[in-house]
């Protein structure tokens, strides 16, 4: 993610050039939600580059989320149901399964009811300002055992972008649903990773999972989601669209009645930008640069793993936010004359490798994806524009560190250890300079 509020963005340019009542909706949850997970993972091949198909055989114990969203006509209320098939991949038995309810940290609200484990009703507990749902298990889940956990949940979507950059909000006629489902966090040597995230950085630390998501929404909105669209049906003034995504670390959904779609095919990947007509030129530029970035990163790192990469313009207060197979770009930089549009696009494309393909704890070790995404962006400028392009972007990176007075603060701290300005200067600036120095010391081939 490009973590800059607009005031910070403006400063950097000087260096580098009472909720409404829940509306009544007809809720077709029972009709649309598959009752069982797929027998195997072969259906997810449609969204994967062919060379990644064999990895499906290695992920048979990954969680499978089956989610149904019913988006109200006002686009600010969502009625939902989720069934997740969770396998204990640890070497110890688990007495509970944790879920993150991030909506309750984003000025909105997520409420859960009708919770069952393997068909039996259970009473959960809550913690961390209702952002943590603790699901008790009647008997310990042994290593290798699987549980089916089902719940209904409702989301009241914020109508401002004040918290966490507006990753989950209905604002300016755009609905953004980032992390908008009960999410199982990583279980590791720290046990469940469930701390309240800082407002400065990304909020998730998640394992690779699979998603089958059906969305019932007003017919006039255009939907964009992680993965690939596999079915669509119109029903009067409503539409039902199904997405399948995986393996991915998250699922993202956005909707707007104003979205147009611009498409570019490149390197075997379908690139699409969902945006308002007024941002068409910016979208076309971003697609061109994204295609170039994929070509660079395919050559330098590994093949882009999916058959599609979607972009969506939203009123987010970050310059850009990465999700698996989807990138949100703020409307504020959609003018192709804005210097940051190309750099932001490429930085977020780099996150498809560093955060998604190669995962990390984004809360405790943000530099492992953000600093690397900055370094990858530098390599893009080097490959496309030569020495001059590389030096110009390197000056931008140095400018970020200079903005905090070249402070000798460690790059490997958790997000919560930095102020907003320090997070930008150290993680995006000094951290990237570390990887540059490492390359210079070891040599490009190493």
PDB file of C-alpha atoms in Angstrom, residues 188-336:
ATOM      1  CA  UNK A 188       2.073 -19.276  14.313  1.00  0.00           C
ATOM      2  CA  UNK A 189       4.585 -19.321  17.160  1.00  0.00           C
ATOM      3  CA  UNK A 190       2.794 -16.265  18.570  1.00  0.00           C
ATOM      4  CA  UNK A 191      -0.466 -18.264  18.446  1.00  0.00           C
ATOM      5  CA  UNK A 192      -3.363 -16.341  16.838  1.00  0.00           C
ATOM      6  CA  UNK A 193      -2.226 -13.037  15.316  1.00  0.00           C
ATOM      7  CA  UNK A 194      -5.063 -10.810  16.480  1.00  0.00           C
ATOM      8  CA  UNK A 195      -3.700  -7.453  17.645  1.00  0.00           C
ATOM      9  CA  UNK A 196      -5.529  -4.236  16.810  1.00  0.00           C
ATOM     10  CA  UNK A 197      -3.665  -2.858  13.780  1.00  0.00           C
ATOM     11  CA  UNK A 198      -2.167   0.596  13.545  1.00  0.00           C
ATOM     12  CA  UNK A 199      -3.985   3.172  11.431  1.00  0.00           C
ATOM     13  CA  UNK A 200      -0.794   3.703   9.420  1.00  0.00           C
ATOM     14  CA  UNK A 201      -0.392   0.367   7.706  1.00  0.00           C
ATOM     15  CA  UNK A 202      -2.016  -2.741   6.327  1.00  0.00           C
ATOM     16  CA  UNK A 203      -4.224  -4.707   8.684  1.00  0.00           C
ATOM     17  CA  UNK A 204      -4.046  -8.359   7.664  1.00  0.00           C
ATOM     18  CA  UNK A 205      -1.736 -11.304   8.164  1.00  0.00           C
ATOM     19  CA  UNK A 206      -3.397 -14.209   6.413  1.00  0.00           C
ATOM     20  CA  UNK A 207      -2.636 -17.593   4.899  1.00  0.00           C
ATOM     21  CA  UNK A 208      -3.373 -18.515   1.303  1.00  0.00           C
ATOM     22  CA  UNK A 209      -7.041 -19.488   0.977  1.00  0.00           C
ATOM     23  CA  UNK A 210      -9.735 -20.095  -1.626  1.00  0.00           C
ATOM     24  CA  UNK A 211     -12.929 -18.080  -2.089  1.00  0.00           C
ATOM     25  CA  UNK A 212     -16.266 -18.766  -3.767  1.00  0.00           C
ATOM     26  CA  UNK A 213     -18.203 -15.514  -3.463  1.00  0.00           C
ATOM     27  CA  UNK A 214     -21.696 -14.819  -4.777  1.00  0.00           C
ATOM     28  CA  UNK A 215     -22.860 -11.204  -4.832  1.00  0.00           C
ATOM     29  CA  UNK A 216     -26.505 -10.130  -5.096  1.00  0.00           C
ATOM     30  CA  UNK A 217     -26.526  -6.415  -5.921  1.00  0.00           C
ATOM     31  CA  UNK A 218     -28.574  -3.714  -7.638  1.00  0.00           C
ATOM     32  CA  UNK A 219     -28.541  -4.292 -11.384  1.00  0.00           C
ATOM     33  CA  UNK A 220     -27.243  -0.814 -12.187  1.00  0.00           C
ATOM     34  CA  UNK A 221     -23.902  -1.240 -10.388  1.00  0.00           C
ATOM     35  CA  UNK A 222     -20.751  -2.687 -11.911  1.00  0.00           C
ATOM     36  CA  UNK A 223     -18.952  -5.150  -9.654  1.00  0.00           C
ATOM     37  CA  UNK A 224     -15.248  -5.897  -9.440  1.00  0.00           C
ATOM     38  CA  UNK A 225     -13.833  -8.614  -7.202  1.00  0.00           C
ATOM     39  CA  UNK A 226     -10.773 -10.723  -6.576  1.00  0.00           C
ATOM     40  CA  UNK A 227     -10.360 -13.718  -8.848  1.00  0.00           C
ATOM     41  CA  UNK A 228     -12.472 -14.351 -11.935  1.00  0.00           C
ATOM     42  CA  UNK A 229     -16.166 -13.967 -12.622  1.00  0.00           C
ATOM     43  CA  UNK A 230     -17.609 -17.431 -13.298  1.00  0.00           C
ATOM     44  CA  UNK A 231     -21.345 -16.760 -13.582  1.00  0.00           C
ATOM     45  CA  UNK A 232     -23.851 -13.934 -13.884  1.00  0.00           C
ATOM     46  CA  UNK A 233     -27.640 -13.830 -13.745  1.00  0.00           C
ATOM     47  CA  UNK A 234     -30.107 -10.945 -13.899  1.00  0.00           C
ATOM     48  CA  UNK A 235     -33.226 -11.096 -11.752  1.00  0.00           C
ATOM     49  CA  UNK A 236     -35.477  -8.079 -12.254  1.00  0.00           C
ATOM     50  CA  UNK A 237     -33.720  -5.060 -10.801  1.00  0.00           C
ATOM     51  CA  UNK A 238     -31.051  -7.237  -9.175  1.00  0.00           C
ATOM     52  CA  UNK A 239     -28.052  -9.198 -10.420  1.00  0.00           C
ATOM     53  CA  UNK A 240     -26.206 -12.202  -9.040  1.00  0.00           C
ATOM     54  CA  UNK A 241     -22.517 -12.505  -9.860  1.00  0.00           C
ATOM     55  CA  UNK A 242     -20.183 -15.247  -8.671  1.00  0.00           C
ATOM     56  CA  UNK A 243     -16.420 -14.896  -8.259  1.00  0.00           C
ATOM     57  CA  UNK A 244     -13.841 -17.587  -7.596  1.00  0.00           C
ATOM     58  CA  UNK A 245     -10.414 -16.659  -6.277  1.00  0.00           C
ATOM     59  CA  UNK A 246      -7.476 -18.620  -5.026  1.00  0.00           C
ATOM     60  CA  UNK A 247      -4.987 -19.197  -3.794  1.00  0.00           C
ATOM     61  CA  UNK A 248      -5.122 -15.658  -2.360  1.00  0.00           C
ATOM     62  CA  UNK A 249      -4.598 -14.021   1.027  1.00  0.00           C
ATOM     63  CA  UNK A 250      -7.763 -11.894   0.982  1.00  0.00           C
ATOM     64  CA  UNK A 251     -10.900 -11.153  -1.004  1.00  0.00           C
ATOM     65  CA  UNK A 252     -11.818  -7.663  -2.214  1.00  0.00           C
ATOM     66  CA  UNK A 253     -15.050  -6.339  -3.682  1.00  0.00           C
ATOM     67  CA  UNK A 254     -16.054  -2.930  -5.060  1.00  0.00           C
ATOM     68  CA  UNK A 255     -19.167  -1.589  -6.777  1.00  0.00           C
ATOM     69  CA  UNK A 256     -20.404   1.612  -8.378  1.00  0.00           C
ATOM     70  CA  UNK A 257     -23.110   2.672 -10.827  1.00  0.00           C
ATOM     71  CA  UNK A 258     -20.541   4.978 -12.427  1.00  0.00           C
ATOM     72  CA  UNK A 259     -17.859   2.448 -13.318  1.00  0.00           C
ATOM     73  CA  UNK A 260     -16.761   2.038 -16.909  1.00  0.00           C
ATOM     74  CA  UNK A 261     -14.349  -0.778 -17.724  1.00  0.00           C
ATOM     75  CA  UNK A 262     -11.171  -0.350 -19.788  1.00  0.00           C
ATOM     76  CA  UNK A 263      -9.317  -3.484 -20.877  1.00  0.00           C
ATOM     77  CA  UNK A 264      -5.800  -4.337 -22.030  1.00  0.00           C
ATOM     78  CA  UNK A 265      -4.378  -7.781 -22.846  1.00  0.00           C
ATOM     79  CA  UNK A 266      -0.687  -8.265 -22.133  1.00  0.00           C
ATOM     80  CA  UNK A 267       1.680 -11.127 -21.311  1.00  0.00           C
ATOM     81  CA  UNK A 268      -1.233 -13.562 -21.143  1.00  0.00           C
ATOM     82  CA  UNK A 269      -2.969 -11.443 -18.506  1.00  0.00           C
ATOM     83  CA  UNK A 270      -6.249  -9.571 -18.875  1.00  0.00           C
ATOM     84  CA  UNK A 271      -5.809  -6.132 -17.314  1.00  0.00           C
ATOM     85  CA  UNK A 272      -8.972  -4.170 -16.511  1.00  0.00           C
ATOM     86  CA  UNK A 273      -9.534  -0.765 -14.951  1.00  0.00           C
ATOM     87  CA  UNK A 274     -12.915   0.020 -13.364  1.00  0.00           C
ATOM     88  CA  UNK A 275     -13.351   3.765 -13.053  1.00  0.00           C
ATOM     89  CA  UNK A 276     -15.526   6.759 -13.827  1.00  0.00           C
ATOM     90  CA  UNK A 277     -15.555   8.186 -17.346  1.00  0.00           C
ATOM     91  CA  UNK A 278     -13.730  11.318 -16.220  1.00  0.00           C
ATOM     92  CA  UNK A 279     -10.698   9.203 -15.296  1.00  0.00           C
ATOM     93  CA  UNK A 280     -10.447   7.329 -18.613  1.00  0.00           C
ATOM     94  CA  UNK A 281      -7.068   8.761 -19.646  1.00  0.00           C
ATOM     95  CA  UNK A 282      -5.561   7.989 -16.271  1.00  0.00           C
ATOM     96  CA  UNK A 283      -6.917   4.448 -16.460  1.00  0.00           C
ATOM     97  CA  UNK A 284      -5.413   3.891 -19.894  1.00  0.00           C
ATOM     98  CA  UNK A 285      -2.022   5.122 -18.703  1.00  0.00           C
ATOM     99  CA  UNK A 286      -2.169   2.935 -15.603  1.00  0.00           C
ATOM    100  CA  UNK A 287      -2.990  -0.144 -17.691  1.00  0.00           C
ATOM    101  CA  UNK A 288      -0.056   0.558 -19.985  1.00  0.00           C
ATOM    102  CA  UNK A 289       2.343   0.909 -17.054  1.00  0.00           C
ATOM    103  CA  UNK A 290       0.904  -2.144 -15.313  1.00  0.00           C
ATOM    104  CA  UNK A 291       1.559  -4.223 -18.430  1.00  0.00           C
ATOM    105  CA  UNK A 292       5.155  -2.983 -18.475  1.00  0.00           C
ATOM    106  CA  UNK A 293       5.543  -3.764 -14.772  1.00  0.00           C
ATOM    107  CA  UNK A 294       4.258  -7.317 -15.172  1.00  0.00           C
ATOM    108  CA  UNK A 295       6.738  -7.887 -17.989  1.00  0.00           C
ATOM    109  CA  UNK A 296       9.614  -6.623 -15.812  1.00  0.00           C
ATOM    110  CA  UNK A 297       8.607  -8.611 -12.736  1.00  0.00           C
ATOM    111  CA  UNK A 298       7.888 -11.769 -14.735  1.00  0.00           C
ATOM    112  CA  UNK A 299      11.455 -11.609 -16.005  1.00  0.00           C
ATOM    113  CA  UNK A 300      13.101 -10.658 -12.725  1.00  0.00           C
ATOM    114  CA  UNK A 301      11.073 -12.669 -10.188  1.00  0.00           C
ATOM    115  CA  UNK A 302       8.418 -15.151 -11.276  1.00  0.00           C
ATOM    116  CA  UNK A 303       5.413 -15.285 -13.559  1.00  0.00           C
ATOM    117  CA  UNK A 304       2.388 -13.308 -12.411  1.00  0.00           C
ATOM    118  CA  UNK A 305       0.193 -16.027 -10.873  1.00  0.00           C
ATOM    119  CA  UNK A 306      -3.284 -15.094 -12.130  1.00  0.00           C
ATOM    120  CA  UNK A 307      -5.039 -14.724 -15.466  1.00  0.00           C
ATOM    121  CA  UNK A 308      -6.472 -11.316 -14.543  1.00  0.00           C
ATOM    122  CA  UNK A 309      -5.367  -8.161 -12.749  1.00  0.00           C
ATOM    123  CA  UNK A 310      -8.034  -5.587 -12.008  1.00  0.00           C
ATOM    124  CA  UNK A 311      -7.719  -1.945 -11.005  1.00  0.00           C
ATOM    125  CA  UNK A 312     -10.426   0.198  -9.449  1.00  0.00           C
ATOM    126  CA  UNK A 313     -10.445   3.904  -8.629  1.00  0.00           C
ATOM    127  CA  UNK A 314     -11.877   4.691  -5.201  1.00  0.00           C
ATOM    128  CA  UNK A 315     -11.852   7.712  -2.868  1.00  0.00           C
ATOM    129  CA  UNK A 316      -9.277   5.981  -0.639  1.00  0.00           C
ATOM    130  CA  UNK A 317      -6.991   8.285   1.328  1.00  0.00           C
ATOM    131  CA  UNK A 318      -3.991   6.139   0.389  1.00  0.00           C
ATOM    132  CA  UNK A 319      -2.451   6.577  -3.034  1.00  0.00           C
ATOM    133  CA  UNK A 320      -2.969   2.892  -3.712  1.00  0.00           C
ATOM    134  CA  UNK A 321      -3.884  -0.303  -1.884  1.00  0.00           C
ATOM    135  CA  UNK A 322      -2.977  -3.838  -2.887  1.00  0.00           C
ATOM    136  CA  UNK A 323      -5.290  -6.827  -2.783  1.00  0.00           C
ATOM    137  CA  UNK A 324      -4.787 -10.216  -4.444  1.00  0.00           C
ATOM    138  CA  UNK A 325      -5.547  -9.696  -8.116  1.00  0.00           C
ATOM    139  CA  UNK A 326      -7.084  -6.266  -7.479  1.00  0.00           C
ATOM    140  CA  UNK A 327      -5.483  -2.863  -6.949  1.00  0.00           C
ATOM    141  CA  UNK A 328      -7.317   0.210  -5.653  1.00  0.00           C
ATOM    142  CA  UNK A 329      -5.987   3.565  -6.868  1.00  0.00           C
ATOM    143  CA  UNK A 330      -7.161   6.801  -5.291  1.00  0.00           C
ATOM    144  CA  UNK A 331      -9.281   9.052  -7.482  1.00  0.00           C
ATOM    145  CA  UNK A 332      -7.067  11.957  -6.448  1.00  0.00           C
ATOM    146  CA  UNK A 333      -4.184  10.854  -8.720  1.00  0.00           C
ATOM    147  CA  UNK A 334      -6.156   9.613 -11.734  1.00  0.00           C
ATOM    148  CA  UNK A 335      -4.980  12.544 -13.845  1.00  0.00           C
ATOM    149  CA  UNK A 336      -2.276  11.112 -16.159  1.00  0.00           C
TER     150      UNK A 336
END
